[in-house]
Short mmCIF file of C-alpha atoms in Angstrom, two decimals:
data_model
loop_
_atom_site.label_atom_id
_atom_site.label_comp_id
_atom_site.label_asym_id
_atom_site.label_seq_id
_atom_site.Cartn_x
_atom_site.Cartn_y
_atom_site.Cartn_z
CA MET F 81 27.93 -29.42 3.87
CA GLY F 82 29.03 -32.91 2.85
CA ALA F 83 29.67 -34.29 6.33
CA TYR F 84 26.50 -32.66 7.69
CA LYS F 85 24.36 -34.23 5.00
CA GLU F 86 26.00 -37.63 5.42
CA LYS F 87 25.36 -37.52 9.16
CA PHE F 88 21.72 -36.53 8.60
CA LYS F 89 21.21 -39.21 5.95
CA GLU F 90 22.43 -41.92 8.32
CA LYS F 91 19.94 -40.72 10.95
CA ALA F 92 17.12 -40.41 8.41
CA ASP F 93 17.68 -43.85 6.87
CA ALA F 94 17.61 -45.48 10.30
CA ALA F 95 14.46 -43.57 11.29
CA ALA F 96 12.70 -44.45 8.03
CA ALA F 97 13.48 -48.13 8.52
CA GLU F 98 12.15 -48.00 12.07
CA ILE F 99 8.93 -46.32 10.93
CA ARG F 100 8.41 -48.91 8.18
CA GLU F 101 8.64 -51.66 10.77
CA LEU F 102 6.27 -49.86 13.12
CA LEU F 103 3.70 -49.46 10.37
CA LYS F 104 4.15 -53.01 9.15
CA GLU F 105 3.48 -54.43 12.59
CA HIS F 106 1.14 -51.87 14.12
CA GLY F 107 -0.26 -49.78 11.25
CA SER F 108 -3.82 -50.98 11.76
CA LYS F 109 -3.96 -50.08 15.45
CA THR F 110 -6.34 -47.28 16.48
CA ILE F 111 -5.09 -44.17 18.30
CA GLY F 112 -7.88 -42.72 20.44
CA GLU F 113 -11.33 -41.61 19.36
CA VAL F 114 -12.58 -38.41 17.78
CA THR F 115 -15.61 -36.68 19.28
CA LEU F 116 -18.06 -34.53 17.35
CA ALA F 117 -17.05 -31.58 19.51
CA GLN F 118 -13.43 -31.99 18.41
CA VAL F 119 -14.48 -32.00 14.77
CA TYR F 120 -16.31 -28.70 15.22
CA GLN F 121 -13.95 -27.05 17.74
CA GLY F 122 -10.56 -26.87 16.05
CA MET F 123 -9.54 -30.56 16.21
CA ARG F 124 -8.26 -29.87 19.72
CA GLY F 125 -6.50 -32.89 21.19
CA ILE F 126 -6.75 -35.07 18.07
CA THR F 127 -3.48 -36.91 17.46
CA GLY F 128 -3.02 -36.60 13.72
CA LEU F 129 0.57 -35.92 12.70
CA VAL F 130 4.19 -36.71 13.53
CA SER F 131 6.74 -34.03 14.37
CA GLU F 132 10.05 -35.44 15.55
CA THR F 133 11.71 -32.24 16.80
CA SER F 134 9.74 -31.59 19.99
CA LEU F 135 6.88 -32.79 22.17
CA LEU F 136 4.71 -30.83 24.58
CA ASP F 137 4.44 -32.41 28.01
CA ALA F 138 1.55 -31.12 30.12
CA TYR F 139 3.71 -30.97 33.25
CA GLU F 140 7.29 -30.57 31.99
CA GLY F 141 6.55 -28.15 29.17
CA ILE F 142 8.20 -28.41 25.78
CA ARG F 143 10.76 -31.17 25.35
CA PHE F 144 13.19 -30.82 22.48
CA ARG F 145 14.21 -34.34 21.46
CA GLY F 146 13.38 -35.40 24.99
CA TYR F 147 15.25 -32.60 26.81
CA THR F 148 13.44 -30.00 28.93
CA ILE F 149 14.33 -26.32 28.76
CA PRO F 150 16.10 -26.37 32.17
CA GLU F 151 18.19 -29.33 30.97
CA LEU F 152 19.10 -27.56 27.75
CA GLN F 153 20.05 -24.39 29.61
CA VAL F 154 22.74 -26.50 31.23
CA SER F 155 23.68 -28.80 28.35
CA LEU F 156 23.74 -26.60 25.24
CA PRO F 157 26.95 -24.68 24.45
CA LYS F 158 27.07 -20.97 25.29
CA ALA F 159 28.66 -17.96 23.63
CA LYS F 160 32.08 -17.00 24.97
CA GLY F 161 31.50 -15.22 28.27
CA GLY F 162 27.76 -15.88 28.09
CA SER F 163 25.42 -18.07 30.09
CA GLU F 164 22.46 -18.59 27.73
CA PRO F 165 22.20 -21.49 25.25
CA LEU F 166 23.07 -20.83 21.62
CA PRO F 167 20.19 -21.43 19.16
CA GLU F 168 22.63 -23.11 16.78
CA GLY F 169 22.96 -25.87 19.36
CA LEU F 170 19.21 -26.36 19.61
CA PHE F 171 18.88 -26.59 15.82
CA HIS F 172 21.67 -29.20 15.78
CA LEU F 173 19.79 -31.18 18.43
CA MET F 174 16.46 -31.01 16.60
CA LEU F 175 18.06 -31.95 13.29
CA PHE F 176 20.39 -34.74 14.38
CA ASP F 177 18.87 -35.91 17.70
CA ASP F 178 22.32 -35.46 19.28
CA LEU F 179 23.41 -32.97 21.93
CA PRO F 180 25.97 -30.76 20.15
CA THR F 181 29.51 -30.08 21.21
CA GLU F 182 31.03 -26.61 21.20
CA HIS F 183 32.72 -27.56 17.92
CA ASP F 184 29.34 -28.54 16.42
CA VAL F 185 27.84 -25.19 17.37
CA ASN F 186 30.80 -23.20 16.04
CA GLU F 187 30.55 -25.13 12.78
CA MET F 188 26.82 -24.38 12.50
CA THR F 189 27.48 -20.69 13.11
CA ALA F 190 30.14 -20.67 10.40
CA LYS F 191 27.84 -22.40 7.91
CA TRP F 192 25.07 -19.88 8.52
CA GLN F 193 27.49 -16.98 8.23
CA ARG F 194 28.66 -18.21 4.82
CA ARG F 195 25.07 -18.59 3.57
CA SER F 196 23.66 -15.34 4.94
CA HIS F 197 23.87 -13.08 1.88
CA VAL F 198 20.47 -11.61 0.96
CA PRO F 199 19.98 -10.58 -2.69
CA THR F 200 19.28 -6.89 -3.35
CA HIS F 201 15.89 -7.59 -4.91
CA VAL F 202 14.61 -8.79 -1.52
CA PHE F 203 15.30 -5.39 0.05
CA ASN F 204 13.84 -3.64 -2.99
CA THR F 205 10.65 -5.67 -2.63
CA ILE F 206 10.32 -4.72 1.04
CA ASP F 207 11.02 -1.08 0.17
CA ALA F 208 8.09 -1.11 -2.27
CA LEU F 209 5.69 -1.45 0.68
CA PRO F 210 4.42 1.66 2.49
CA LEU F 211 6.00 2.35 5.88
CA SER F 212 2.59 1.88 7.49
CA THR F 213 2.70 -1.84 6.59
CA HIS F 214 2.75 -4.19 9.58
CA PRO F 215 6.28 -5.54 10.19
CA MET F 216 5.08 -9.14 9.87
CA THR F 217 3.72 -8.36 6.43
CA MET F 218 7.06 -6.81 5.43
CA PHE F 219 8.89 -9.83 6.84
CA VAL F 220 6.78 -12.41 5.02
CA VAL F 221 6.97 -10.43 1.77
CA GLY F 222 10.77 -10.49 2.18
CA VAL F 223 10.71 -14.26 2.64
CA MET F 224 8.54 -14.66 -0.46
CA ALA F 225 10.95 -12.47 -2.45
CA LEU F 226 13.81 -14.67 -1.24
CA GLN F 227 12.03 -17.73 -2.67
CA THR F 228 13.76 -17.01 -6.00
CA GLU F 229 16.82 -18.65 -4.40
CA SER F 230 15.11 -21.99 -3.73
CA ASN F 231 17.31 -24.97 -4.61
CA PHE F 232 14.37 -27.33 -4.14
CA THR F 233 12.23 -25.54 -6.72
CA LYS F 234 15.02 -25.39 -9.29
CA GLU F 235 15.91 -29.06 -8.91
CA TYR F 236 12.27 -30.19 -8.91
CA ALA F 237 11.73 -28.36 -12.20
CA LYS F 238 14.64 -30.29 -13.70
CA GLY F 239 13.17 -33.54 -12.44
CA MET F 240 14.49 -35.31 -9.35
CA ASN F 241 13.95 -38.57 -7.55
CA LYS F 242 11.80 -38.29 -4.43
CA LYS F 243 14.57 -39.89 -2.39
CA ASP F 244 16.57 -36.69 -3.02
CA TYR F 245 13.86 -34.27 -1.88
CA TRP F 246 15.34 -33.99 1.57
CA GLU F 247 18.76 -32.89 0.32
CA PHE F 248 17.48 -29.78 -1.43
CA ALA F 249 15.01 -29.06 1.35
CA PHE F 250 18.05 -29.24 3.64
CA ASP F 251 19.90 -26.64 1.55
CA ASP F 252 16.89 -24.32 1.41
CA ALA F 253 16.31 -24.60 5.16
CA MET F 254 19.92 -23.77 5.97
CA ASP F 255 19.91 -20.83 3.57
CA LEU F 256 16.61 -19.52 4.88
CA ILE F 257 17.60 -19.69 8.56
CA SER F 258 20.90 -17.96 7.85
CA ARG F 259 19.19 -15.06 6.03
CA LEU F 260 16.17 -14.42 8.23
CA PRO F 261 17.96 -12.23 10.82
CA ARG F 262 19.13 -9.92 8.02
CA ILE F 263 15.60 -9.61 6.60
CA ALA F 264 14.02 -9.09 10.03
CA ALA F 265 16.60 -6.49 11.03
CA TYR F 266 16.10 -4.69 7.72
CA VAL F 267 12.36 -4.48 8.41
CA TYR F 268 13.00 -3.14 11.91
CA ARG F 269 15.51 -0.49 10.86
CA ARG F 270 13.38 0.57 7.88
CA LYS F 271 10.16 0.94 9.83
CA TYR F 272 11.41 2.26 13.16
CA LYS F 273 14.97 3.59 12.74
CA ASN F 274 14.75 6.00 9.82
CA ASN F 275 15.90 3.41 7.28
CA GLU F 276 19.40 3.45 8.79
CA HIS F 277 20.67 -0.09 8.34
CA ILE F 278 23.50 -1.94 10.07
CA GLN F 279 25.71 -4.39 8.24
CA PRO F 280 26.21 -7.91 9.65
CA ASN F 281 29.15 -8.72 11.92
CA GLY F 282 30.64 -12.01 10.73
CA LEU F 283 32.43 -12.55 14.05
CA LEU F 284 29.21 -12.94 16.01
CA ASP F 285 26.95 -15.95 16.55
CA TRP F 286 23.54 -16.10 14.82
CA ALA F 287 21.47 -14.48 17.59
CA GLY F 288 24.24 -12.09 18.63
CA ASN F 289 24.56 -10.86 15.06
CA PHE F 290 20.79 -10.44 14.88
CA ALA F 291 20.91 -8.20 17.96
CA HIS F 292 23.77 -6.24 16.38
CA MET F 293 21.86 -5.68 13.10
CA LEU F 294 18.78 -4.58 15.06
CA GLY F 295 21.01 -1.94 16.65
CA TYR F 296 21.40 -3.33 20.18
CA GLU F 297 25.02 -3.74 21.27
CA ASP F 298 24.30 -4.38 24.96
CA GLU F 299 25.66 -7.82 25.85
CA GLY F 300 22.56 -8.39 27.95
CA PHE F 301 20.34 -7.96 24.90
CA LYS F 302 22.50 -10.36 22.89
CA GLU F 303 22.10 -12.88 25.69
CA LEU F 304 18.35 -12.24 25.69
CA MET F 305 18.21 -12.94 21.94
CA ARG F 306 20.08 -16.24 22.45
CA LEU F 307 17.57 -17.28 25.11
CA TYR F 308 14.56 -15.95 23.20
CA MET F 309 15.52 -17.67 19.94
CA THR F 310 16.05 -20.94 21.80
CA ILE F 311 12.85 -21.11 23.85
CA HIS F 312 10.54 -19.94 21.03
CA ALA F 313 12.01 -22.28 18.40
CA ASP F 314 9.43 -25.06 18.48
CA HIS F 315 6.30 -26.18 20.31
CA GLU F 316 5.55 -29.59 18.80
CA GLY F 317 3.80 -29.87 15.45
CA GLY F 318 0.13 -29.06 16.00
CA ASN F 319 0.27 -25.30 16.65
CA VAL F 320 -0.80 -23.06 13.78
CA SER F 321 2.63 -21.94 12.55
CA ALA F 322 4.25 -25.38 12.75
CA HIS F 323 1.26 -27.25 11.36
CA THR F 324 0.80 -24.79 8.50
CA THR F 325 4.46 -25.07 7.52
CA HIS F 326 4.13 -28.87 7.54
CA LEU F 327 0.82 -28.81 5.65
CA VAL F 328 2.04 -26.53 2.86
CA GLY F 329 5.31 -28.44 2.68
CA SER F 330 3.39 -31.68 2.24
CA ALA F 331 2.30 -30.38 -1.19
CA LEU F 332 6.05 -30.18 -2.00
CA SER F 333 5.98 -26.41 -1.82
CA ASP F 334 9.58 -25.43 -1.11
CA PRO F 335 10.75 -24.38 2.37
CA TYR F 336 10.45 -20.66 1.56
CA LEU F 337 6.79 -20.97 0.54
CA SER F 338 6.05 -23.30 3.45
CA PHE F 339 7.71 -21.06 6.03
CA ALA F 340 5.98 -17.93 4.70
CA ALA F 341 2.62 -19.69 4.99
CA GLY F 342 3.35 -20.73 8.56
CA MET F 343 4.37 -17.21 9.51
CA ASN F 344 1.12 -15.80 8.15
CA GLY F 345 -0.50 -18.05 10.75
CA LEU F 346 1.90 -16.85 13.43
CA ALA F 347 0.80 -13.27 12.70
CA GLY F 348 -2.71 -14.00 14.00
CA PRO F 349 -3.81 -12.53 17.35
CA LEU F 350 -4.58 -16.00 18.75
CA HIS F 351 -1.00 -17.15 18.09
CA GLY F 352 2.09 -14.95 17.83
CA LEU F 353 0.54 -11.59 18.68
CA ALA F 354 -0.16 -12.61 22.27
CA ASN F 355 3.06 -11.16 23.73
CA GLN F 356 2.22 -7.62 22.65
CA GLU F 357 -1.29 -8.05 24.09
CA VAL F 358 0.29 -8.74 27.51
CA ILE F 359 2.29 -5.50 27.44
CA LYS F 360 -0.76 -3.54 26.30
CA TRP F 361 -2.82 -4.98 29.17
CA ILE F 362 -0.14 -4.14 31.78
CA TYR F 363 0.23 -0.56 30.51
CA GLU F 364 -3.53 -0.07 30.60
CA MET F 365 -3.60 -1.42 34.15
CA ARG F 366 -0.76 0.84 35.32
CA GLU F 367 -2.38 3.88 33.70
CA GLN F 368 -5.77 3.19 35.27
CA LEU F 369 -4.19 2.57 38.69
CA GLY F 370 -1.85 5.55 38.43
CA THR F 371 1.31 3.65 39.40
CA ASP F 372 4.23 1.96 37.65
CA VAL F 373 4.42 -0.83 40.24
CA PRO F 374 0.91 -1.74 41.43
CA THR F 375 0.52 -3.75 44.62
CA SER F 376 -0.85 -7.27 44.71
CA GLU F 377 -4.13 -5.91 46.09
CA GLN F 378 -4.45 -3.41 43.22
CA ILE F 379 -3.62 -6.09 40.66
CA ALA F 380 -6.17 -8.49 42.16
CA LYS F 381 -8.92 -5.87 41.95
CA TYR F 382 -8.01 -4.98 38.35
CA VAL F 383 -7.94 -8.66 37.35
CA GLN F 384 -11.37 -9.21 38.86
CA GLU F 385 -12.66 -6.24 36.87
CA THR F 386 -11.07 -7.62 33.70
CA LEU F 387 -12.74 -11.00 34.21
CA SER F 388 -16.09 -9.46 35.15
CA ALA F 389 -16.03 -7.54 31.87
CA GLY F 390 -15.84 -10.86 30.02
CA LYS F 391 -12.20 -10.38 29.06
CA VAL F 392 -9.21 -12.66 29.58
CA VAL F 393 -5.92 -11.97 31.31
CA PRO F 394 -3.40 -12.07 28.43
CA GLY F 395 -0.52 -14.50 28.83
CA TYR F 396 -2.35 -16.85 31.19
CA GLY F 397 -3.64 -20.29 30.28
CA HIS F 398 -2.51 -22.84 27.71
CA ALA F 399 -4.27 -25.54 25.70
CA VAL F 400 -1.93 -28.29 26.90
CA LEU F 401 0.24 -27.12 29.81
CA ARG F 402 -0.98 -27.72 33.34
CA LYS F 403 1.76 -25.83 35.21
CA THR F 404 3.83 -22.68 34.80
CA ASP F 405 5.37 -22.64 31.33
CA PRO F 406 9.13 -23.39 31.72
CA ARG F 407 9.71 -20.74 29.05
CA PHE F 408 8.13 -18.19 31.40
CA THR F 409 10.34 -19.42 34.23
CA ALA F 410 13.49 -19.15 32.09
CA GLN F 411 12.63 -15.55 31.22
CA MET F 412 11.80 -14.70 34.83
CA GLU F 413 15.19 -16.05 35.93
CA PHE F 414 16.85 -13.96 33.20
CA GLY F 415 14.99 -10.86 34.42
CA LYS F 416 15.91 -11.40 38.06
CA LYS F 417 19.55 -11.78 37.03
CA HIS F 418 19.83 -8.85 34.63
CA MET F 419 17.11 -6.37 35.71
CA PRO F 420 15.91 -7.18 39.24
CA ASP F 421 14.52 -3.67 39.87
CA ASP F 422 12.85 -3.06 36.51
CA PRO F 423 9.30 -1.72 37.21
CA LEU F 424 7.70 -3.57 34.31
CA CYS F 425 9.31 -6.88 35.28
CA LEU F 426 8.32 -6.33 38.91
CA THR F 427 4.74 -5.91 37.73
CA VAL F 428 4.94 -9.12 35.66
CA TRP F 429 6.18 -10.96 38.75
CA ASN F 430 3.44 -9.47 40.93
CA VAL F 431 0.84 -10.50 38.37
CA TYR F 432 2.34 -14.01 38.47
CA GLU F 433 1.82 -14.14 42.24
CA THR F 434 -1.70 -12.76 42.02
CA VAL F 435 -3.48 -14.13 38.96
CA PRO F 436 -3.27 -17.96 39.30
CA PRO F 437 -5.15 -18.13 42.63
CA ILE F 438 -7.92 -15.94 41.20
CA LEU F 439 -8.24 -18.06 38.07
CA LYS F 440 -8.18 -21.24 40.17
CA SER F 441 -11.07 -19.95 42.26
CA LEU F 442 -13.25 -19.73 39.15
CA GLY F 443 -13.20 -23.53 38.89
CA LYS F 444 -13.49 -23.54 35.09
CA ILE F 445 -9.89 -22.99 34.03
CA LYS F 446 -7.67 -26.05 33.62
CA ASN F 447 -4.45 -24.04 33.49
CA PRO F 448 -4.30 -20.80 35.51
CA TRP F 449 -0.54 -20.48 35.01
CA PRO F 450 1.42 -18.07 32.78
CA ASN F 451 2.71 -19.06 29.36
CA VAL F 452 5.74 -17.76 27.49
CA ASP F 453 3.97 -14.59 26.30
CA ALA F 454 3.38 -13.36 29.84
CA HIS F 455 7.01 -12.29 30.21
CA SER F 456 8.87 -11.83 26.91
CA GLY F 457 7.64 -8.32 26.18
CA ALA F 458 8.82 -6.94 29.52
CA LEU F 459 12.40 -8.08 28.86
CA LEU F 460 12.42 -6.48 25.41
CA VAL F 461 11.04 -3.20 26.75
CA HIS F 462 13.83 -3.08 29.36
CA TYR F 463 16.44 -2.92 26.60
CA GLY F 464 14.52 -0.26 24.70
CA MET F 465 12.59 -2.32 22.16
CA THR F 466 9.18 -0.76 22.63
CA GLU F 467 7.95 -1.38 19.09
CA TYR F 468 5.45 -4.04 20.13
CA GLU F 469 4.28 -4.90 16.64
CA PHE F 470 7.77 -6.18 15.88
CA TYR F 471 7.75 -8.80 18.64
CA THR F 472 6.01 -11.32 16.39
CA VAL F 473 8.83 -10.97 13.86
CA LEU F 474 11.30 -12.00 16.57
CA PHE F 475 9.06 -14.99 17.25
CA ALA F 476 9.06 -15.81 13.53
CA VAL F 477 12.85 -15.80 13.23
CA SER F 478 13.06 -18.17 16.19
CA ARG F 479 10.26 -20.46 15.00
CA ALA F 480 12.18 -21.05 11.74
CA LEU F 481 14.58 -23.30 13.67
CA GLY F 482 11.91 -25.81 14.66
CA VAL F 483 9.74 -25.79 11.56
CA MET F 484 12.70 -26.04 9.18
CA ALA F 485 14.28 -28.92 11.08
CA SER F 486 10.89 -30.64 11.04
CA LEU F 487 10.38 -29.94 7.32
CA ILE F 488 13.74 -31.53 6.47
CA TRP F 489 12.60 -34.64 8.34
CA ASP F 490 9.24 -34.58 6.51
CA ARG F 491 11.04 -34.82 3.18
CA ALA F 492 13.60 -37.35 4.43
CA LEU F 493 10.82 -39.65 5.61
CA ASN F 494 8.78 -39.03 2.45
CA PHE F 495 5.67 -38.03 4.35
CA PRO F 496 2.71 -37.76 1.93
CA ILE F 497 0.52 -34.79 1.18
CA GLU F 498 -1.77 -34.04 4.11
CA ARG F 499 -5.43 -34.52 3.23
CA PRO F 500 -7.84 -35.05 6.16
CA LYS F 501 -11.50 -35.80 5.54
CA SER F 502 -14.03 -33.00 6.04
CA VAL F 503 -17.80 -33.31 6.44
CA THR F 504 -20.85 -31.07 6.26
CA THR F 505 -23.31 -30.41 9.06
CA GLN F 506 -25.96 -32.01 6.86
CA LEU F 507 -23.96 -35.25 6.81
CA VAL F 508 -23.45 -35.01 10.57
CA LYS F 509 -27.24 -34.79 11.04
CA LYS F 510 -27.75 -37.88 8.84
CA TRP F 511 -25.07 -39.74 10.77
CA LEU F 512 -26.73 -38.88 14.09
CA LYS F 513 -29.98 -40.33 12.73
CA GLY F 514 -28.19 -43.48 11.56
CA GLU F 515 -28.89 -42.65 7.91
CA ASP F 516 -25.24 -42.30 6.79
CA GLU F 517 -21.66 -42.87 7.92
CA ILE F 518 -18.88 -40.37 8.54
CA TRP F 519 -15.70 -41.74 7.13
CA GLY F 520 -13.58 -41.39 4.05
CA GLU F 521 -10.39 -42.52 2.44
#
């Protein structure tokens, strides 16, 4: 790890110096204004934190260190004989702000393989839960049990200089990422496959080995996992899972505690559960229509009925994006390459042709286009993963790449504890009357 840490420290020192200069010269400048509606309605659109790993562009989609998903599909190294980007390469990019070479990616894979041992007590802790437990609960409990291995916590208890925080956060992040596929696969095999577990294959890359431990040896599924883990890895810093990880980490909670907190946010139906909602909606539509591949006319009628009932079309719309999510497009291209005649995928593509014009006609929706959740479930179902509740666990394993890279940078840049000001409605009323002010240190 020596060379890796030295390379990161050089990057971090330069970035810290640049930020100091920015704040020295421009620290008093105002960024935008906050409306009362934003205060009450989820702080939507308020610029309030820095996350270096990615940025969400309304028209280009997510940019990882400035690169779009189509650019990374070309530029990131691939597995031997494969065509999808390796997640190790994306993590390297987010961590170092450098496009990785094939050697860099192979080295990252090797480092994760060496760190991937999961202590027995983690499995015992998961086994203590009833089989009826939701897989995300099992997964997060496993992460919490793994927290006993935290280097950051042990070193902090001994007493360490804050300039060294990043180094032990770095170690914890690398350990955590390397072990998550084993924990997630254990949850899957325990809950759905009669507790019949599969040992890791040290010759495979991170995502390929994850597919293997889940029990899927099809090369197409391994490729899907490489793509899935890459495109779900990060989505700038303000979404619930990323922001929660950052927030909890700002209290100097170690990466295990911070990640577990973030994943409890991901488990919510307004965040990571959306992909299973899409599949549920499509199955209900096909059952009601009595066909596996409904026509555009049938879909249009069903969508109108869905909207008239005051419901939404799952997988469509996004708080920031104003065009088709490039993550959706990447998955659609994968589907057309690997499963062009799959009935479920054909339905997803027909919905894509049908829904946006209907939503546009309503005149109220800023983004009628599909997001990443509109497609991912259909690809998983094709390869036999029909356990929809588990999809969020896949999302969680992937999201570790972005939030851990970001958390390492938080500690390297010595970002302070996050503590925004809150107000009461009573104070708001006084402020509106001119009787008081809304501000605070």
